[in-house]
Amino acid sequence: MKDFDFNYKINLFYNNRKGLLDIKANSNPPSTKFFPIYEVNNNDYIFKPLSYTKPFATPFFCYSEFFWSYYIKKYFDSNMPLYELAICEGITESEKKYRNIGNLVENYLKDFEIDKSLYECFNINQSDNVGVNIKNYDNYCMEFYDYIPIFESSFFSKREDLKESLARNFLISLLTRNENFHYENNRFICNLDGNVKKMAPPIDNEFSMMFMFLDDDISYELYHDYFEFLLVSDSVINKNFRYVVKNYPDVCSSFLESIEQFNMEIEEKPVVILPCSFIGRFRSRDYLVYSALIKEGDVFKAKRLNEELVYNEINYDLLGGKITEKILRNNNILKGIISNFMDKDKVMEYNKVFK
């Protein structure tokens, strides 16, 4: 792997694309995404543009995908495709909801393979009524979903490899503080006939709390504190966390070793982000303006919202240290809770976890 560099970008042109990949989300609310495909060294690469209307999205969503793909691949899942920061000239003129910035990533599917989301598979199989339970789930960011019925379904009971992969993906979602770890972001790689071969790597890490609300110190700390509380409270996350540690100790032991290695590297090489044209000026709630303009077609509402929102200046000299500190803190909390669960299968007292 090449060295991690936040300041390298790939330049693309929308008109030079090989084709378009359309991805349909069938949950509530339904959506369709159009991603241009490029051929690089005889392999298909997908440009994932940043949406103007995605809640809380800023250019740092792209940085999040880039950052986590590098470290997930290096320490947690060698099958993880690497994301690269990219600029795609001309995409906004064709698809007005997309910015021209995003990530370029190699397609993880090989010839004669398709992928299906966990959501699709369970709605087809209706295994142990899991499909019934998740059929009309609301796909919103900042929501947390229960995976215990999926682990215990008859569909998963026949495939220990899938259960271990899902357990690993769940732990990685805690590592990244993924605020959008929903049923359609967990995907299977299948044969053309639909038979599941294996679980796809843990893609879609843009909603990482470390890279959200970087223009809003109050929200940044508030959501971090809230997430940390959920890890030790009687919450969906906590129950799933306890379940995974209890039932997949080998996965957890390997995860702990990987966290140790990850910690050592980012302590030695903290995150450094320089101000550049890729970032530009941004506000975490800009999506409200664009939703009014693009989705509702309400120019006056968009103008009013734009006037109400303020731009906060970012101290880039301190930003990398801020992100590094949160990552290390989160890693150490995860280490403490996993070790405690493995030893005693109970939640460590709050003041011990956070000391």
CSV table of C-alpha atoms in Angstrom, one decimal, residues 113-341:
chain,number,residue,atom,x,y,z
A,113,GLU,CA,-20.7,-11.7,-9.7
A,114,ILE,CA,-23.5,-9.4,-8.5
A,115,ASP,CA,-24.1,-7.9,-5.1
A,116,LYS,CA,-27.2,-7.8,-3.0
A,117,SER,CA,-27.9,-6.0,0.2
A,118,LEU,CA,-28.7,-7.8,3.4
A,119,TYR,CA,-32.1,-6.0,3.2
A,120,GLU,CA,-32.8,-7.5,-0.3
A,121,CYS,CA,-31.7,-11.1,0.8
A,122,PHE,CA,-33.9,-11.2,3.8
A,123,ASN,CA,-36.9,-9.8,2.0
A,124,ILE,CA,-36.5,-12.5,-0.6
A,125,ASN,CA,-36.0,-15.3,1.9
A,126,GLN,CA,-38.3,-14.1,4.7
A,127,SER,CA,-36.1,-16.1,7.0
A,128,ASP,CA,-37.6,-16.4,10.5
A,129,ASN,CA,-39.7,-13.3,9.8
A,130,VAL,CA,-36.6,-11.2,9.7
A,131,GLY,CA,-37.6,-9.9,6.3
A,132,VAL,CA,-41.0,-9.0,7.7
A,133,ASN,CA,-39.4,-7.1,10.5
A,134,ILE,CA,-37.0,-5.0,8.3
A,135,LYS,CA,-39.2,-4.7,5.2
A,136,ASN,CA,-40.4,-1.2,6.0
A,137,TYR,CA,-37.5,0.1,8.1
A,138,ASP,CA,-36.6,3.8,7.9
A,139,ASN,CA,-33.2,4.4,6.3
A,140,TYR,CA,-32.0,7.5,8.1
A,141,CYS,CA,-28.6,8.7,9.3
A,142,MET,CA,-28.1,8.9,13.0
A,143,GLU,CA,-30.3,5.8,13.5
A,144,PHE,CA,-29.0,2.5,14.9
A,145,TYR,CA,-30.2,-0.9,13.8
A,146,ASP,CA,-30.6,-4.3,15.5
A,147,TYR,CA,-28.6,-7.1,14.0
A,148,ILE,CA,-29.2,-9.8,16.6
A,149,PRO,CA,-32.3,-11.3,14.7
A,150,ILE,CA,-30.1,-11.5,11.6
A,151,PHE,CA,-27.3,-13.3,13.4
A,152,GLU,CA,-29.9,-15.8,14.8
A,153,SER,CA,-31.8,-16.3,11.6
A,154,SER,CA,-31.9,-19.7,9.9
A,155,PHE,CA,-30.3,-18.1,6.8
A,156,PHE,CA,-27.2,-17.1,8.8
A,157,SER,CA,-27.2,-20.3,11.0
A,158,LYS,CA,-26.0,-22.3,8.0
A,159,ARG,CA,-23.1,-19.9,7.3
A,160,GLU,CA,-20.6,-19.3,10.1
A,161,ASP,CA,-18.4,-17.4,7.7
A,162,LEU,CA,-21.2,-14.8,7.1
A,163,LYS,CA,-21.8,-14.4,10.8
A,164,GLU,CA,-18.2,-13.8,11.5
A,165,SER,CA,-18.0,-11.3,8.6
A,166,LEU,CA,-21.0,-9.4,9.9
A,167,ALA,CA,-19.6,-9.4,13.4
A,168,ARG,CA,-16.4,-7.9,12.1
A,169,ASN,CA,-18.3,-5.3,10.0
A,170,PHE,CA,-20.3,-4.4,13.1
A,171,LEU,CA,-17.1,-3.8,15.1
A,172,ILE,CA,-15.7,-1.8,12.3
A,173,SER,CA,-18.8,0.4,12.3
A,174,LEU,CA,-18.0,1.2,16.0
A,175,LEU,CA,-14.4,1.9,15.1
A,176,THR,CA,-15.4,4.4,12.5
A,177,ARG,CA,-18.4,5.7,14.6
A,178,ASN,CA,-20.5,5.0,11.5
A,179,GLU,CA,-23.8,6.9,11.9
A,180,ASN,CA,-25.3,5.1,8.9
A,181,PHE,CA,-24.7,1.4,9.4
A,182,HIS,CA,-28.1,0.3,8.0
A,183,TYR,CA,-29.3,-2.9,6.4
A,184,GLU,CA,-28.5,-1.8,2.8
A,185,ASN,CA,-24.9,-0.9,3.5
A,186,ASN,CA,-24.3,-4.5,4.5
A,187,ARG,CA,-24.0,-6.4,1.2
A,188,PHE,CA,-23.3,-9.9,-0.1
A,189,ILE,CA,-21.3,-10.9,-3.1
A,190,CYS,CA,-23.3,-13.4,-5.0
A,191,ASN,CA,-23.1,-15.6,-8.1
A,192,LEU,CA,-25.3,-14.6,-11.0
A,193,ASP,CA,-28.0,-17.0,-9.8
A,194,GLY,CA,-28.2,-15.0,-6.5
A,195,ASN,CA,-26.5,-17.6,-4.3
A,196,VAL,CA,-24.4,-15.9,-1.6
A,197,LYS,CA,-20.6,-16.4,-1.9
A,198,LYS,CA,-19.5,-14.1,0.9
A,199,MET,CA,-20.0,-10.8,2.6
A,200,ALA,CA,-18.8,-7.7,0.9
A,201,PRO,CA,-16.2,-5.6,2.6
A,202,PRO,CA,-17.4,-2.8,4.9
A,203,ILE,CA,-17.9,0.0,2.3
A,204,ASP,CA,-19.7,3.3,2.9
A,205,ASN,CA,-17.9,4.9,5.8
A,206,GLU,CA,-18.7,8.6,5.0
A,207,PHE,CA,-20.9,9.1,8.0
A,208,SER,CA,-18.0,8.7,10.4
A,209,MET,CA,-18.5,10.9,13.5
A,210,MET,CA,-14.8,11.8,13.5
A,211,PHE,CA,-15.3,13.7,10.2
A,212,MET,CA,-18.8,15.2,10.9
A,213,PHE,CA,-19.7,18.6,12.3
A,214,LEU,CA,-16.1,19.9,12.0
A,215,ASP,CA,-17.5,23.4,11.6
A,216,ASP,CA,-19.7,23.0,14.7
A,217,ASP,CA,-17.8,22.3,18.0
A,218,ILE,CA,-21.0,22.0,20.0
A,219,SER,CA,-22.5,19.3,17.8
A,220,TYR,CA,-19.2,17.6,17.4
A,221,GLU,CA,-18.8,17.1,21.1
A,222,LEU,CA,-22.5,16.4,21.7
A,223,TYR,CA,-22.7,13.6,19.2
A,224,HIS,CA,-19.5,12.1,20.4
A,225,ASP,CA,-20.6,12.1,24.0
A,226,TYR,CA,-24.0,10.6,22.9
A,227,PHE,CA,-22.4,7.8,21.0
A,228,GLU,CA,-20.1,7.0,23.9
A,229,PHE,CA,-23.1,6.9,26.2
A,230,LEU,CA,-24.8,4.4,23.9
A,231,LEU,CA,-21.9,2.0,24.1
A,232,VAL,CA,-22.4,1.6,27.8
A,233,SER,CA,-26.2,2.1,28.2
A,234,ASP,CA,-29.1,-0.2,27.6
A,235,SER,CA,-29.3,0.7,23.9
A,236,VAL,CA,-29.5,-1.2,20.6
A,237,ILE,CA,-25.8,-0.6,20.0
A,238,ASN,CA,-24.9,-1.9,23.5
A,239,LYS,CA,-27.0,-5.1,23.1
A,240,ASN,CA,-25.5,-5.8,19.7
A,241,PHE,CA,-22.0,-5.1,21.1
A,242,ARG,CA,-22.5,-7.5,24.0
A,243,TYR,CA,-23.9,-10.1,21.6
A,244,VAL,CA,-21.0,-9.9,19.2
A,245,VAL,CA,-18.3,-10.1,21.9
A,246,LYS,CA,-20.0,-13.0,23.6
A,247,ASN,CA,-20.6,-15.1,20.5
A,248,TYR,CA,-17.6,-14.2,18.4
A,249,PRO,CA,-14.6,-14.0,20.8
A,250,ASP,CA,-12.0,-14.9,18.1
A,251,VAL,CA,-13.2,-12.1,15.9
A,252,CYS,CA,-13.0,-9.7,18.8
A,253,SER,CA,-9.5,-10.9,19.8
A,254,SER,CA,-8.3,-10.3,16.3
A,255,PHE,CA,-10.0,-6.9,16.3
A,256,LEU,CA,-8.2,-5.9,19.5
A,257,GLU,CA,-4.8,-6.8,18.1
A,258,SER,CA,-5.6,-4.7,15.0
A,259,ILE,CA,-6.7,-1.7,17.1
A,260,GLU,CA,-3.3,-1.8,18.9
A,261,GLN,CA,-1.5,-1.7,15.6
A,262,PHE,CA,-3.7,1.1,14.3
A,263,ASN,CA,-3.2,3.1,17.4
A,264,MET,CA,0.6,2.8,17.1
A,265,GLU,CA,0.5,4.2,13.6
A,266,ILE,CA,-1.7,7.2,14.1
A,267,GLU,CA,0.1,8.1,17.3
A,268,GLU,CA,3.3,8.2,15.2
A,269,LYS,CA,1.6,9.7,12.2
A,270,PRO,CA,-1.3,11.9,13.3
A,271,VAL,CA,-3.9,13.1,10.9
A,272,VAL,CA,-2.9,16.3,9.0
A,273,ILE,CA,-5.4,18.1,6.8
A,274,LEU,CA,-4.4,21.2,4.9
A,275,PRO,CA,-6.8,23.8,3.6
A,276,CYS,CA,-7.3,23.4,-0.1
A,277,SER,CA,-9.7,24.0,-3.0
A,278,PHE,CA,-11.2,20.5,-2.6
A,279,ILE,CA,-12.6,21.5,0.8
A,280,GLY,CA,-13.7,25.1,0.1
A,281,ARG,CA,-16.2,26.8,2.4
A,282,PHE,CA,-18.8,24.5,3.9
A,283,ARG,CA,-21.5,24.2,6.5
A,284,SER,CA,-22.8,21.0,8.0
A,285,ARG,CA,-26.3,22.1,7.4
A,286,ASP,CA,-25.9,23.2,3.8
A,287,TYR,CA,-28.0,20.2,2.8
A,288,LEU,CA,-31.1,22.0,4.1
A,289,VAL,CA,-30.5,24.8,1.5
A,290,TYR,CA,-30.0,22.3,-1.3
A,291,SER,CA,-32.9,20.1,-0.3
A,292,ALA,CA,-35.2,23.1,-0.5
A,293,LEU,CA,-33.7,24.1,-3.8
A,294,ILE,CA,-33.3,20.7,-5.5
A,295,LYS,CA,-35.9,18.5,-4.0
A,296,GLU,CA,-38.6,21.0,-3.2
A,297,GLY,CA,-37.9,23.5,-6.0
A,298,ASP,CA,-38.5,26.3,-3.4
A,299,VAL,CA,-36.1,29.1,-4.3
A,300,PHE,CA,-37.4,31.5,-1.6
A,301,LYS,CA,-37.0,28.9,1.2
A,302,ALA,CA,-33.5,28.0,0.0
A,303,LYS,CA,-32.6,31.7,0.0
A,304,ARG,CA,-34.0,32.2,3.6
A,305,LEU,CA,-32.1,29.2,4.9
A,306,ASN,CA,-28.9,30.3,3.2
A,307,GLU,CA,-29.1,33.6,5.0
A,308,GLU,CA,-29.8,32.0,8.3
A,309,LEU,CA,-26.9,29.7,8.3
A,310,VAL,CA,-23.4,31.0,9.1
A,311,TYR,CA,-19.9,29.9,8.1
A,312,ASN,CA,-17.6,29.1,10.9
A,313,GLU,CA,-13.9,29.4,10.3
A,314,ILE,CA,-11.9,26.2,10.5
A,315,ASN,CA,-8.5,26.1,12.3
A,316,TYR,CA,-6.7,23.6,10.1
A,317,ASP,CA,-3.6,23.7,12.3
A,318,LEU,CA,-5.7,22.1,15.1
A,319,LEU,CA,-8.1,20.1,13.0
A,320,GLY,CA,-5.9,17.0,12.4
A,321,GLY,CA,-5.1,16.8,16.1
A,322,LYS,CA,-8.7,17.0,16.9
A,323,ILE,CA,-9.6,14.1,14.7
A,324,THR,CA,-6.6,12.1,15.8
A,325,GLU,CA,-7.6,12.6,19.5
A,326,LYS,CA,-11.2,11.4,18.9
A,327,ILE,CA,-10.0,8.4,17.0
A,328,LEU,CA,-7.6,7.4,19.8
A,329,ARG,CA,-10.2,8.0,22.5
A,330,ASN,CA,-12.7,5.9,20.6
A,331,ASN,CA,-10.2,3.1,20.1
A,332,ASN,CA,-9.3,3.0,23.7
A,333,ILE,CA,-13.0,3.0,24.8
A,334,LEU,CA,-13.6,0.0,22.4
A,335,LYS,CA,-10.6,-1.8,23.7
A,336,GLY,CA,-11.7,-1.4,27.3
A,337,ILE,CA,-15.3,-2.5,26.7
A,338,ILE,CA,-14.4,-5.5,24.6
A,339,SER,CA,-11.8,-6.7,27.1
A,340,ASN,CA,-14.3,-6.2,29.9
A,341,PHE,CA,-17.1,-8.1,28.1
